[in-house]
Coordinates of C-alpha atoms and ligand atoms in Angstrom, one line a residue:
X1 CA 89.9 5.0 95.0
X2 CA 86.3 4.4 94.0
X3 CA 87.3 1.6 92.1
X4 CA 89.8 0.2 94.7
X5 CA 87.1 -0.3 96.9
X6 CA 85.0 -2.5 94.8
X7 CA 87.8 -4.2 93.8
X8 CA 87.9 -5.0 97.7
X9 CA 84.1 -5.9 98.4
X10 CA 84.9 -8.1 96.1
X11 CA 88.1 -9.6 98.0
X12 CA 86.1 -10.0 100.7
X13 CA 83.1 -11.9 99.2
X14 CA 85.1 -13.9 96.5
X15 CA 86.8 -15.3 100.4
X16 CA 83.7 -16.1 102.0
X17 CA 82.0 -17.5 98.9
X18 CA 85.3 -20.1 97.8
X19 CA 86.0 -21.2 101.8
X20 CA 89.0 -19.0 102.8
X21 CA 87.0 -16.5 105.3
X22 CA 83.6 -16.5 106.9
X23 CA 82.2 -13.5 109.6
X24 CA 82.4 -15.7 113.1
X25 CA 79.2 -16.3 114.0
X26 CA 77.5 -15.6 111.2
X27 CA 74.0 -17.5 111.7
X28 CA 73.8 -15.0 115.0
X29 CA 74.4 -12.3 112.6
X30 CA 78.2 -12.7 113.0
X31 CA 80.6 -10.9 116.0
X32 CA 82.3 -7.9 115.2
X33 CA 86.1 -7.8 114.1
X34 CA 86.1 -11.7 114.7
X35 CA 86.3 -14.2 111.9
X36 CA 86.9 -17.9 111.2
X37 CA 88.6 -19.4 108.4
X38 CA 87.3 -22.0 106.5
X39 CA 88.9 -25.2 104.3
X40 CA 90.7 -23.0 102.2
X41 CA 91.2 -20.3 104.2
X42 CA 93.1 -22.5 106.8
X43 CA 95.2 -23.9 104.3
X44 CA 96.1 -20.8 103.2
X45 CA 96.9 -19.3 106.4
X46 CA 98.9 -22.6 107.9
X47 CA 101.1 -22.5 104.6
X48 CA 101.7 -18.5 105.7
X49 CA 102.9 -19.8 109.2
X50 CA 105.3 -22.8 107.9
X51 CA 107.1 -20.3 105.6
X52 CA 107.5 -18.2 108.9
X53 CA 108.2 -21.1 111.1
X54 CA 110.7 -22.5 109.0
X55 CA 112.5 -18.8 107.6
X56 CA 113.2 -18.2 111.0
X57 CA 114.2 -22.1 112.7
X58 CA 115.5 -23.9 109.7
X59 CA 117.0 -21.1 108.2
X60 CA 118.9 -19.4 111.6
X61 CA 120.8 -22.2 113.5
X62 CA 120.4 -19.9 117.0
X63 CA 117.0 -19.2 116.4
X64 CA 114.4 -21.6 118.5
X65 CA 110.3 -21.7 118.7
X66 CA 108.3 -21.7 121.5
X67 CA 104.6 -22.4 122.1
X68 CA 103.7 -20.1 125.7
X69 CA 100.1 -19.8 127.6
X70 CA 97.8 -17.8 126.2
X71 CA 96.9 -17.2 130.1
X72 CA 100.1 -15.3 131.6
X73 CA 100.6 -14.2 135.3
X74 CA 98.9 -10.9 135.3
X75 CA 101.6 -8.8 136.8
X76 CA 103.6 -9.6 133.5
X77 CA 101.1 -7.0 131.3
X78 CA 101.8 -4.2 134.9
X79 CA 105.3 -4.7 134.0
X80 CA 105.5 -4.8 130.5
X81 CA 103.1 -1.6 130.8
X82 CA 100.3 -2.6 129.4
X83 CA 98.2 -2.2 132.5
X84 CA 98.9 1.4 132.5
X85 CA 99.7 2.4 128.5
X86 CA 98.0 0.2 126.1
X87 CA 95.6 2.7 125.1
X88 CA 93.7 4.1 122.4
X89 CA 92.2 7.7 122.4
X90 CA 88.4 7.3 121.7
X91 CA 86.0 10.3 120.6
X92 CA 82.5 9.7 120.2
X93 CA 79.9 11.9 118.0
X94 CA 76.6 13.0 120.6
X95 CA 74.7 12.5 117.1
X96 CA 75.4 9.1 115.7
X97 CA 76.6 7.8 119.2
X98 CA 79.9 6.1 116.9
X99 CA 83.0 5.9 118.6
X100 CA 85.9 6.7 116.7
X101 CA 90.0 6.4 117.4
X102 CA 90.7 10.5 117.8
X103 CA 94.1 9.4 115.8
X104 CA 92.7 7.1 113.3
X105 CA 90.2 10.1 112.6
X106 CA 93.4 12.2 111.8
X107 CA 95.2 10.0 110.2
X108 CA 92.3 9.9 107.7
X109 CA 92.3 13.1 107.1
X110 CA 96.0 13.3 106.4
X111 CA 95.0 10.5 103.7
X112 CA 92.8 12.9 102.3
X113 CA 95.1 15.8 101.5
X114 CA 97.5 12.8 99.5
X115 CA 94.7 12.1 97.8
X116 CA 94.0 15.1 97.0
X117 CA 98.2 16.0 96.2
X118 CA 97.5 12.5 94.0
X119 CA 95.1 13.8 91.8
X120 CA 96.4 16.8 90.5
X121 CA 99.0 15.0 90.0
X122 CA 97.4 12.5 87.8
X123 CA 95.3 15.3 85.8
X124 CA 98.7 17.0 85.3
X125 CA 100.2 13.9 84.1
X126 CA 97.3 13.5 81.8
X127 CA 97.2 17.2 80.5
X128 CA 101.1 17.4 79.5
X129 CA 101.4 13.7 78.0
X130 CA 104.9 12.5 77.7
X131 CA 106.5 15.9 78.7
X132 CA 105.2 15.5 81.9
X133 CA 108.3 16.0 85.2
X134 CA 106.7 14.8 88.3
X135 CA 109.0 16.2 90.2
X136 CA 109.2 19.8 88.9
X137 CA 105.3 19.7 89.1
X138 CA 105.3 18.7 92.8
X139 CA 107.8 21.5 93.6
X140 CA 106.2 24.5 91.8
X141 CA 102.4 23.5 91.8
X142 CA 100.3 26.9 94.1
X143 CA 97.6 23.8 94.6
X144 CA 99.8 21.0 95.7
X145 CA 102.2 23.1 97.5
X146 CA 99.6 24.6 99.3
X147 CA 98.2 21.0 100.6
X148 CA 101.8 19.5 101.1
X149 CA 101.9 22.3 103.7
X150 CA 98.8 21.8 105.0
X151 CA 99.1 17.8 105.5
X152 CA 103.1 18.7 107.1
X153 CA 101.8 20.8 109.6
X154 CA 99.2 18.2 110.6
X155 CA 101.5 15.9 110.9
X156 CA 103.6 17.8 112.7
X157 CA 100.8 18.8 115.0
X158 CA 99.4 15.0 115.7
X159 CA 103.0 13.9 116.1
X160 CA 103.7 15.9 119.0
X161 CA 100.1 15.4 120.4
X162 CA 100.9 11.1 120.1
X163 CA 104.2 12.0 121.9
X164 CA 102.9 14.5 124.5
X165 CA 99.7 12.4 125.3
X166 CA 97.9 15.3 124.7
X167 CA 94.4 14.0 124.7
X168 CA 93.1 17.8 124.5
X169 CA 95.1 19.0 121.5
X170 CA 93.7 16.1 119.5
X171 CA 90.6 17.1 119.8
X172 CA 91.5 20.7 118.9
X173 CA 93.2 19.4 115.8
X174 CA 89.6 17.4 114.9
X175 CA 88.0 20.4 115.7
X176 CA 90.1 22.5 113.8
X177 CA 90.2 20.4 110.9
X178 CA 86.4 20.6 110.6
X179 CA 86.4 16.6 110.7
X180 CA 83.0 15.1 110.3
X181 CA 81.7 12.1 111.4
X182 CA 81.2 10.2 108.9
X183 CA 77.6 8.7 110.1
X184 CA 76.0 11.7 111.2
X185 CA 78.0 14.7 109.3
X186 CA 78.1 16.6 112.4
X187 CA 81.3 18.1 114.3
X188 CA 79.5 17.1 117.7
X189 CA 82.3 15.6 119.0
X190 CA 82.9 14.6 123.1
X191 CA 86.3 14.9 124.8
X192 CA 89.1 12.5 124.0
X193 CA 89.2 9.6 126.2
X194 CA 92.3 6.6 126.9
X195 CA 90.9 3.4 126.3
X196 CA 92.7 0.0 127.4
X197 CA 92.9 -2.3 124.7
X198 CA 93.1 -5.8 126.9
X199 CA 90.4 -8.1 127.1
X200 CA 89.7 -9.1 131.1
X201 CA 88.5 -12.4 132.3
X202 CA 88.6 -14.0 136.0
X203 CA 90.6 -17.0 136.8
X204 CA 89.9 -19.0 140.0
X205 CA 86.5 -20.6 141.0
X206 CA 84.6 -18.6 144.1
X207 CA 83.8 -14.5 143.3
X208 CA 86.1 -14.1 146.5
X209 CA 89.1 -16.2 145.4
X210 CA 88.9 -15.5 141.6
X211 CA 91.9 -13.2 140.0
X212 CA 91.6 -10.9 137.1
X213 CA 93.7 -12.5 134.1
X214 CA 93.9 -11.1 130.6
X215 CA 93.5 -12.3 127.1
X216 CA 97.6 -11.5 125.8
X217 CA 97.7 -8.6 123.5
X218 CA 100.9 -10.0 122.2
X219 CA 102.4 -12.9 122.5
X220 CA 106.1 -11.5 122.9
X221 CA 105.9 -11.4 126.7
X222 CA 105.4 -15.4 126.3
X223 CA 109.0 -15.5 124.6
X224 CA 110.3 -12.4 127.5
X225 CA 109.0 -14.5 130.0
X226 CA 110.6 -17.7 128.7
X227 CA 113.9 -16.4 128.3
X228 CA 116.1 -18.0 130.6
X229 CA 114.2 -21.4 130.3
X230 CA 115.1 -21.1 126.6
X231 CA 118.9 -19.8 126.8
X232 CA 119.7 -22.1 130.1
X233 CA 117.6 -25.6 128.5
X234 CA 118.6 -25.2 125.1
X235 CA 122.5 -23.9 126.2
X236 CA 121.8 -20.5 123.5
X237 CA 124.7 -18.2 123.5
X238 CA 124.0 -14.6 122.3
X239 CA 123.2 -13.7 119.4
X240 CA 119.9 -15.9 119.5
X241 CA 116.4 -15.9 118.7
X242 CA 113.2 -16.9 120.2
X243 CA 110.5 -17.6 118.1
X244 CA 106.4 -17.9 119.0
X245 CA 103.3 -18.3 116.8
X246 CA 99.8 -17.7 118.4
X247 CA 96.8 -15.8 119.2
X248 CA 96.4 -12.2 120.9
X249 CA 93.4 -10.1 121.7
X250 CA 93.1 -6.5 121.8
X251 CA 89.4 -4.9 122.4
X252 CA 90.0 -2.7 118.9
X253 CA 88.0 0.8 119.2
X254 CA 87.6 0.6 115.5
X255 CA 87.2 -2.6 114.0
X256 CA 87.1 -2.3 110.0
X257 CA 88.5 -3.6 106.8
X258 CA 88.1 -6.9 107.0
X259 CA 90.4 -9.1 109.1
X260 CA 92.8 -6.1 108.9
X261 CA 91.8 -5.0 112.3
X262 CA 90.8 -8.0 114.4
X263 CA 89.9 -8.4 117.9
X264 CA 91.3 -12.0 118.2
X265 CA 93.9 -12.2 115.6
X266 CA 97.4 -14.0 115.3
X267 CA 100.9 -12.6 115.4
X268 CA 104.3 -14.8 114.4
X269 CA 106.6 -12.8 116.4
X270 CA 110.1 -13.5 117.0
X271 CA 112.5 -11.4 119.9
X272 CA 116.4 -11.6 119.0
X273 CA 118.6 -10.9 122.1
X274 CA 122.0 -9.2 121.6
X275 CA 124.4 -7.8 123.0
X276 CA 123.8 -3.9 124.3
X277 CA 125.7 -1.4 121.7
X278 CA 124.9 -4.2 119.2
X279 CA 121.2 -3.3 118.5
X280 CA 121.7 -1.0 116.0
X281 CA 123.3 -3.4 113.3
X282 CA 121.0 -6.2 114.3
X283 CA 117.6 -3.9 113.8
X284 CA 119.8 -3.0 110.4
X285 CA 120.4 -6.7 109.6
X286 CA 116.3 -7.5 110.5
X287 CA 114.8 -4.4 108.7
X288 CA 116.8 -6.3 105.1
X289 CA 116.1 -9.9 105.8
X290 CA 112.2 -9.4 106.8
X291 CA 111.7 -7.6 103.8
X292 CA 113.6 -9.9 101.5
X293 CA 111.5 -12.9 103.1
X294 CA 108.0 -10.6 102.2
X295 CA 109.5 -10.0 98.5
X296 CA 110.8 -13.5 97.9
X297 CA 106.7 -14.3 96.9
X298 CA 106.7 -12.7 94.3
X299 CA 104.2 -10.6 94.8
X300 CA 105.9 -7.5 93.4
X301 CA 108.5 -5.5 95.0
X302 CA 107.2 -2.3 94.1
X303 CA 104.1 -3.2 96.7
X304 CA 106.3 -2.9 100.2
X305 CA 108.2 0.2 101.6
X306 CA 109.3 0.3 105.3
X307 CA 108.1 3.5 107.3
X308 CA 110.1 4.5 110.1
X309 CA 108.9 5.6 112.9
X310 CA 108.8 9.2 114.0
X311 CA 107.1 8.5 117.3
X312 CA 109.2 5.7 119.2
X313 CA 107.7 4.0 122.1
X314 CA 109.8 5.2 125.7
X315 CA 111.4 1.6 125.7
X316 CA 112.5 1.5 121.9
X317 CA 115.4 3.3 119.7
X318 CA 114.0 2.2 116.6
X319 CA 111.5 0.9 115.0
X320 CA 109.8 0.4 111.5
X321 CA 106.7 -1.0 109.6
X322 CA 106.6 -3.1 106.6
X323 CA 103.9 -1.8 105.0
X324 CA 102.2 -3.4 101.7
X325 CA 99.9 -1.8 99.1
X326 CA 96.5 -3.0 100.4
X327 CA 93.4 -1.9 98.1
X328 CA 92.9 0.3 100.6
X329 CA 96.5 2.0 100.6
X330 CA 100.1 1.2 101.8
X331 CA 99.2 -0.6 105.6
X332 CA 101.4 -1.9 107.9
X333 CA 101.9 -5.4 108.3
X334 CA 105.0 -6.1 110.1
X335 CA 106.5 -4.3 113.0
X336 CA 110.4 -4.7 113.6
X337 CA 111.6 -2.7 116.8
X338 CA 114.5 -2.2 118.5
X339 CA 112.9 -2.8 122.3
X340 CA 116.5 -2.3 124.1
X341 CA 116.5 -4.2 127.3
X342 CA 113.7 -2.6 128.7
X343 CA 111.0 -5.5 128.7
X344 CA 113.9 -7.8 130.3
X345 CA 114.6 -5.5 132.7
X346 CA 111.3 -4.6 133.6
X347 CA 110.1 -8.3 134.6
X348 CA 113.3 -8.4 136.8
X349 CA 112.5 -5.7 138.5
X350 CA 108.9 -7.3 138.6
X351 CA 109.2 -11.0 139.8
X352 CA 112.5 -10.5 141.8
X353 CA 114.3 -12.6 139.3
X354 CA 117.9 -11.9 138.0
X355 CA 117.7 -12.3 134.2
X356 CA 121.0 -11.8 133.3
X357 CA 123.5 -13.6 130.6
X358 CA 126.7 -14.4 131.2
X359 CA 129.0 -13.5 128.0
X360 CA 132.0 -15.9 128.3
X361 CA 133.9 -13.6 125.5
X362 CA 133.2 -10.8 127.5
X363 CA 133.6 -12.2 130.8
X364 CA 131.0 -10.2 131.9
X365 CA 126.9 -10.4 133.1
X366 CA 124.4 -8.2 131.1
X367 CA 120.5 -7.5 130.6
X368 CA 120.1 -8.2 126.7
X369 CA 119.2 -6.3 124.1
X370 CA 116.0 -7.0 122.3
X371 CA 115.2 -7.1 118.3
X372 CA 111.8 -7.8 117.6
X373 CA 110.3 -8.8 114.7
X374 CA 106.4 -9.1 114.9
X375 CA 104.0 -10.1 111.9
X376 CA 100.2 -10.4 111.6
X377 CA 98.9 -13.5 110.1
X378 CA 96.1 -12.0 109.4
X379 CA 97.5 -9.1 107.5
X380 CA 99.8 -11.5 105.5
X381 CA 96.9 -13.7 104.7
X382 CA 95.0 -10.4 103.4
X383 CA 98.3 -9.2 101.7
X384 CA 98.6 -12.4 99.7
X385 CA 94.8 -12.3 98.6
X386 CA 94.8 -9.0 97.7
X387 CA 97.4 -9.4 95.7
X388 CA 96.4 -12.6 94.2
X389 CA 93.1 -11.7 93.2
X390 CA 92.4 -10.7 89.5
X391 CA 89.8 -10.6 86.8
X392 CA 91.3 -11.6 84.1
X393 CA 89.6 -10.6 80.2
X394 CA 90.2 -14.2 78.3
X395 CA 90.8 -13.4 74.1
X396 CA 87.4 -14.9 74.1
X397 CA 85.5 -12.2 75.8
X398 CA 84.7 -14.5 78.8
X399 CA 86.1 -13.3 82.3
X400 CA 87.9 -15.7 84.9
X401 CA 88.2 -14.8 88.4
X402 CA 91.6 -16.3 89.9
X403 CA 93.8 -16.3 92.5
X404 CA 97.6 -16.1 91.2
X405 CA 98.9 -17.2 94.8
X406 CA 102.2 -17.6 95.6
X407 CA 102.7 -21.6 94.5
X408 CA 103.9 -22.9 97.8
X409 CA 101.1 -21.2 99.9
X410 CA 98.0 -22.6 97.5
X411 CA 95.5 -24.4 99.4
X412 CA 95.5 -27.3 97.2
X413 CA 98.6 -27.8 95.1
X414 CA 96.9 -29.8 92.3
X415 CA 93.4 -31.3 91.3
X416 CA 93.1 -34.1 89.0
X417 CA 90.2 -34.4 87.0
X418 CA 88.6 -37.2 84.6
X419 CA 87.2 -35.7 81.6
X420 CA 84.4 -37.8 81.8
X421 CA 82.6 -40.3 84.4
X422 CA 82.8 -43.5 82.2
X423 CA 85.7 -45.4 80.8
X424 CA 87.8 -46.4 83.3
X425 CA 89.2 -42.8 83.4
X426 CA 87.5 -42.0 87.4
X427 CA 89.5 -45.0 88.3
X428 CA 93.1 -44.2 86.8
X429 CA 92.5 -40.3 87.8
X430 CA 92.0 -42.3 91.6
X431 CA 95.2 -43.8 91.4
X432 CA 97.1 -40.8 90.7
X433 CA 95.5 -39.1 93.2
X434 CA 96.5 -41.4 95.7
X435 CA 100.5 -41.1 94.5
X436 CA 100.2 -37.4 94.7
X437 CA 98.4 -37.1 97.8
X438 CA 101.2 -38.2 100.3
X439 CA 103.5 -34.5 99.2
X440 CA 100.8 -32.1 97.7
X441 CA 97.2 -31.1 98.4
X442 CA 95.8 -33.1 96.0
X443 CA 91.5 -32.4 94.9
X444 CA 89.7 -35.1 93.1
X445 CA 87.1 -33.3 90.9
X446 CA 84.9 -35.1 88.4
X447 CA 81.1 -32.8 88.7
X448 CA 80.7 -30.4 85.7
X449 CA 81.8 -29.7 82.2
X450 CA 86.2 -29.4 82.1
X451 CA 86.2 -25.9 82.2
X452 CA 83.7 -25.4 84.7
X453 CA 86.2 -27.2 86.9
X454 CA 89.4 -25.4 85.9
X455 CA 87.6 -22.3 87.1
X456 CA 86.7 -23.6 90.3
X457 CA 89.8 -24.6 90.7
X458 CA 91.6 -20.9 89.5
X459 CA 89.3 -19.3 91.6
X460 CA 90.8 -21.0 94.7
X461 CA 94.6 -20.1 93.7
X462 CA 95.5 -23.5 92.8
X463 CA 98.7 -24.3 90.4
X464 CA 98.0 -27.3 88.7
X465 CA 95.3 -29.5 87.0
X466 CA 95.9 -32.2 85.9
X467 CA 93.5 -33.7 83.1
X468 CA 93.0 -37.9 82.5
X469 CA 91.1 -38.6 79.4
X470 CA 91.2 -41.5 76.8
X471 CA 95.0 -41.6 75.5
X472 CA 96.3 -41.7 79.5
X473 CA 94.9 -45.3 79.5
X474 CA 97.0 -45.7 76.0
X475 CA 100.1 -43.8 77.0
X476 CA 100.2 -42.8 80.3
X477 CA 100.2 -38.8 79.8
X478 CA 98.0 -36.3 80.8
X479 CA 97.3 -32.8 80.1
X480 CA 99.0 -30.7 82.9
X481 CA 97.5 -27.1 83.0
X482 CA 99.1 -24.2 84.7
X483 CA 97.1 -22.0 86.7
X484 CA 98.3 -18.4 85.4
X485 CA 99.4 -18.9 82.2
X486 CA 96.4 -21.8 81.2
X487 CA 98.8 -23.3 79.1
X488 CA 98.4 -27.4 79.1
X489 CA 101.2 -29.7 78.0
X490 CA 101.2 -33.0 77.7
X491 CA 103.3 -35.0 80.2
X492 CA 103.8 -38.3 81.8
X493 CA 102.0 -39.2 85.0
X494 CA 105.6 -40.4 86.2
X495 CA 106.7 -37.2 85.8
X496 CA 104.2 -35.5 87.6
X497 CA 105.6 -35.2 91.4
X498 CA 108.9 -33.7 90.2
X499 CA 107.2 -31.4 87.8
X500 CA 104.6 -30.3 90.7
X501 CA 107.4 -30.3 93.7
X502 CA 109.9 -28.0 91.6
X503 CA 106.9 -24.7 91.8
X504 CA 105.2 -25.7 95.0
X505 CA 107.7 -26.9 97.5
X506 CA 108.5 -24.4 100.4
X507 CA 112.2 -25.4 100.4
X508 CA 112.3 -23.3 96.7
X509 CA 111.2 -20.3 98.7
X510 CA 113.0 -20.6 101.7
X511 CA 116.1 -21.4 98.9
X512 CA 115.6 -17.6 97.7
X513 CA 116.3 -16.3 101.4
X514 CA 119.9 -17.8 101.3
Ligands
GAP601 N1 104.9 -7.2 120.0 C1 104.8 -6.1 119.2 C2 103.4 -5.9 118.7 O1 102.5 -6.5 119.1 P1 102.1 -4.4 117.1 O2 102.6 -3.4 116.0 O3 101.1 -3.9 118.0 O4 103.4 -4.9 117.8 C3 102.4 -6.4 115.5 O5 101.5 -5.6 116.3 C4 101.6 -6.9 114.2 O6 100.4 -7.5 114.7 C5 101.1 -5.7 113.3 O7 102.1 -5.3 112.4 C6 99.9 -6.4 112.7 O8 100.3 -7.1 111.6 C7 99.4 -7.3 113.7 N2 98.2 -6.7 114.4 C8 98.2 -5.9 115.4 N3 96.9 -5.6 115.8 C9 96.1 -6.3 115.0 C10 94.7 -6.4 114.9 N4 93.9 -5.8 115.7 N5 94.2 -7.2 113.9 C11 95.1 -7.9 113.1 N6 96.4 -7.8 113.2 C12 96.9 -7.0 114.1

């Protein structure tokens, strides 16, 4: 775990230091949970929304996007119950005056007794070699029977404090749990408290006339919102999709790992109306092509598992998290939920508005059924580095850091490089530059020593270098070297956009979602 965590300080320094993520205002000694991205980082991050954008409305004829207010009429968040529900329990410690999510602060500590389960299991493994049965070790283990009880009863416990809004039982089960703060090391603890998670601002220009407005927490109310505009304007006939990419702010309690938990972050969310008694097989149909569009990057299949939900929200009948294996554990990065009709229903009920559909198979008016899919950019932007970065040991003893990134999301896409500054060779490396530079990210790079330059250019994720020396003015070929493998073959400059377009282009990942 120890190790892990290096391994992810140096994630997080490898992004500021090569361009992809920088602490927002940083020369003010930054803003907590906020970050910008810089010229690689944005890149990165607007290749992660096209392959969205374009999964969901080139790939689904009765799916459509939609680009809403970040501003929204406030009643919308009274009747989509955010007003009154979003809310985090907070605790603070009297000693270290830290504030702390009550459930986060549990949910830790459940992490702890896996750990724990995890390694006896791994001295186990080491102790009986290749005889070793997992399974039979698991189920007749004193230790690790003892702590799978002890974490099931937890979780037992929490769950039906999170469903009962008990604030007072979850600060028993900290209590009774002998959790520490981790600042102080004391148990001096304060009540639990609900915190609302929306950011307020004022709209309007005199103290008198101004109205309270909020930052959105999510940006599916946009698409809720926007329904009948969409199915009326655009003539959509259920089933149909909605589709939105944009900011949300939530005033996180607990702002940590990185730009995992954000207070200004950006969701890619997408709501799928159908008809009621349908929603089941749609959330079904959703749950297997949202993971299928994660795993189609190659990132390793083994590093994604959905986790169903035990506590579902009062409006939902199902729901479950794609979660990926951060450095810091399995973490959820995309939400799919069955939201029934309730949000729909709601804002009729709210602006006075009918929002019905007429089915013309069924002859008959409805309130739809909702499927929502909901992703954080962020998260999939720290997914993808994660699991990009690596430290490779070269047969030569040296180390190179780089960035195996899925081809079609690189920030740049090639760099072409003369091997020297003289000859004529800065000149023809121009030209090719200027071919390329119309379909692929191209980098012109001529400073430094050759290899200096290919690991500048590894350590930024991208594919391909392309080399210009001597015999390119003679033959027109250069050396072409692929980013994970470092091989270099020799090839012809007219074959270099075909070469490059077959790994990079999006369409050859969007082609393994058919
Ligand atoms: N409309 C449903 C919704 O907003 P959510 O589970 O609260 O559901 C969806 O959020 C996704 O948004 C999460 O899976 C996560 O990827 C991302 N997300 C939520 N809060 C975040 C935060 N504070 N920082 C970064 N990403 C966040």
């Amino acid at each position: 775990m120890a190790q892990q965590e290096d391994v992810f300080k140096k994630i997080v320094s490898h992004a500021k230091e090569y361009g992809f993520v920088f602490p927002s205002s940083e020369i003010y000694d930054g803003l907590s949970a906020v970050y910008d991205y810089g010229q690689n980082g944005v890149e990165l991050k607007n290749n992660i929304k096209r392959y969205w954008w374009d999964a969901m409305t080139l790939l689904h004829e009765n799916i459509v996007g939609i680009d809403s207010a970040i501003f929204m009429h406030p009643t919308i968040w009274k009747a989509s119950g955010h007003v009154d529900a979003f809310n985090d329990p907070l605790i603070d410690n009297r000693d270290s005056k830290k504030r702390y999510r009550a459930d986060v602060l549990i949910e830790d500590q459940m992490a702890k007794y896996d750990e724990k389960i995890a390694k006896e299991v791994a001295k186990a493994a080491k102790r009986f070699g290749e005889a070793f049965d997992e399974a039979q070790f698991r189920a007749t283990n004193g230790r690790v029977l003892d702590l799978q009880a002890r974490r099931d009863a937890l979780h037992e416990r929490f769950s039906k404090a999170m469903n009962d809004n008990d604030l007072g039982e979850l600060r028993q089960i900290i209590v009774d749990e002998e959790i520490v703060c981790p600042i102080s090391g004391t148990k001096n603890w304060t009540e639990v408290r609900q915190f609302n998670l929306m950011f307020k601002t004022e709209m309007g220009s005199t103290a008198d006339g101004a109205m309270t407005v909020y930052l959105r927490p999510e940006t599916a109310q946009g698409i809720f919102v926007n329904y009948l505009n969409v199915q009326k304007t655009g003539r959509m006939r259920i089933p149909f999709g909605i589709a939105q990419i944009g900011k949300a702010f939530r005033n996180e309690i607990v702002a940590r790992q990185f730009i995992f938990r954000m207070r200004e972050f950006e969701q890619m969310e997408m709501q799928f109306f159908v008809r009621p008694g349908e929603e089941l097989k749609w959330f079904a149909q959703w749950k297997e092509w949202r993971l299928k569009w994660h795993k189609a990057l190659g990132m390793g299949d083994e590093k994604y598992r959905y986790h169903d939900h035990d506590k579902l929200a009062h409006y939902a009948n199902a729901a479950t998290d794609i979660e990926f294996q951060m450095p810091f554990g399995f973490k959820e990065v995309e939400g799919i939920h069955s939201r029934t009709n309730f949000d729909l229903s709601q804002h009729q009920k709210f602006s006075g508005k009918k929002i019905e559909y007429f089915d013309p198979e069924l002859n008959q008016s409805y309130t739809p059924y909702v499927i929502e899919t909901s992703i954080g950019v962020d998260r999939m932007f720290l997914s993808v580095l994660c699991s990009a970065y690596d430290e490779e040991q070269l047969p030569n003893g040296e180390t190179r850091t780089v960035l195996h990134l899925p081809a079609p999301l690189a920030p740049v896409k090639c760099a072409v490089l003369p091997l020297v500054r003289k000859d004529g060779l800065p000149e023809k490396a121009r030209e090719i530059v200027d071919e390329l530079k119309f379909d692929f990210a191209t980098h012109y790079e001529e400073k430094d020593a050759i290899g200096k330059r290919y690991r500048r250019q590894d350590a930024i994720g991208t594919p391909f270098c392309i080399t210009v020396d001597h015999q390119t003015l003679e033959d027109n070929t250069v050396t072409l070297r692929e980013r994970d493998s470092m091989e270099q073959t020799r090839v012809s400059v007219d074959d270099l956009h075909k070469l490059i377009h077959d790994r990079v282009s999006l369409a050859s990942l969007l082609r393994k979602l058919r």
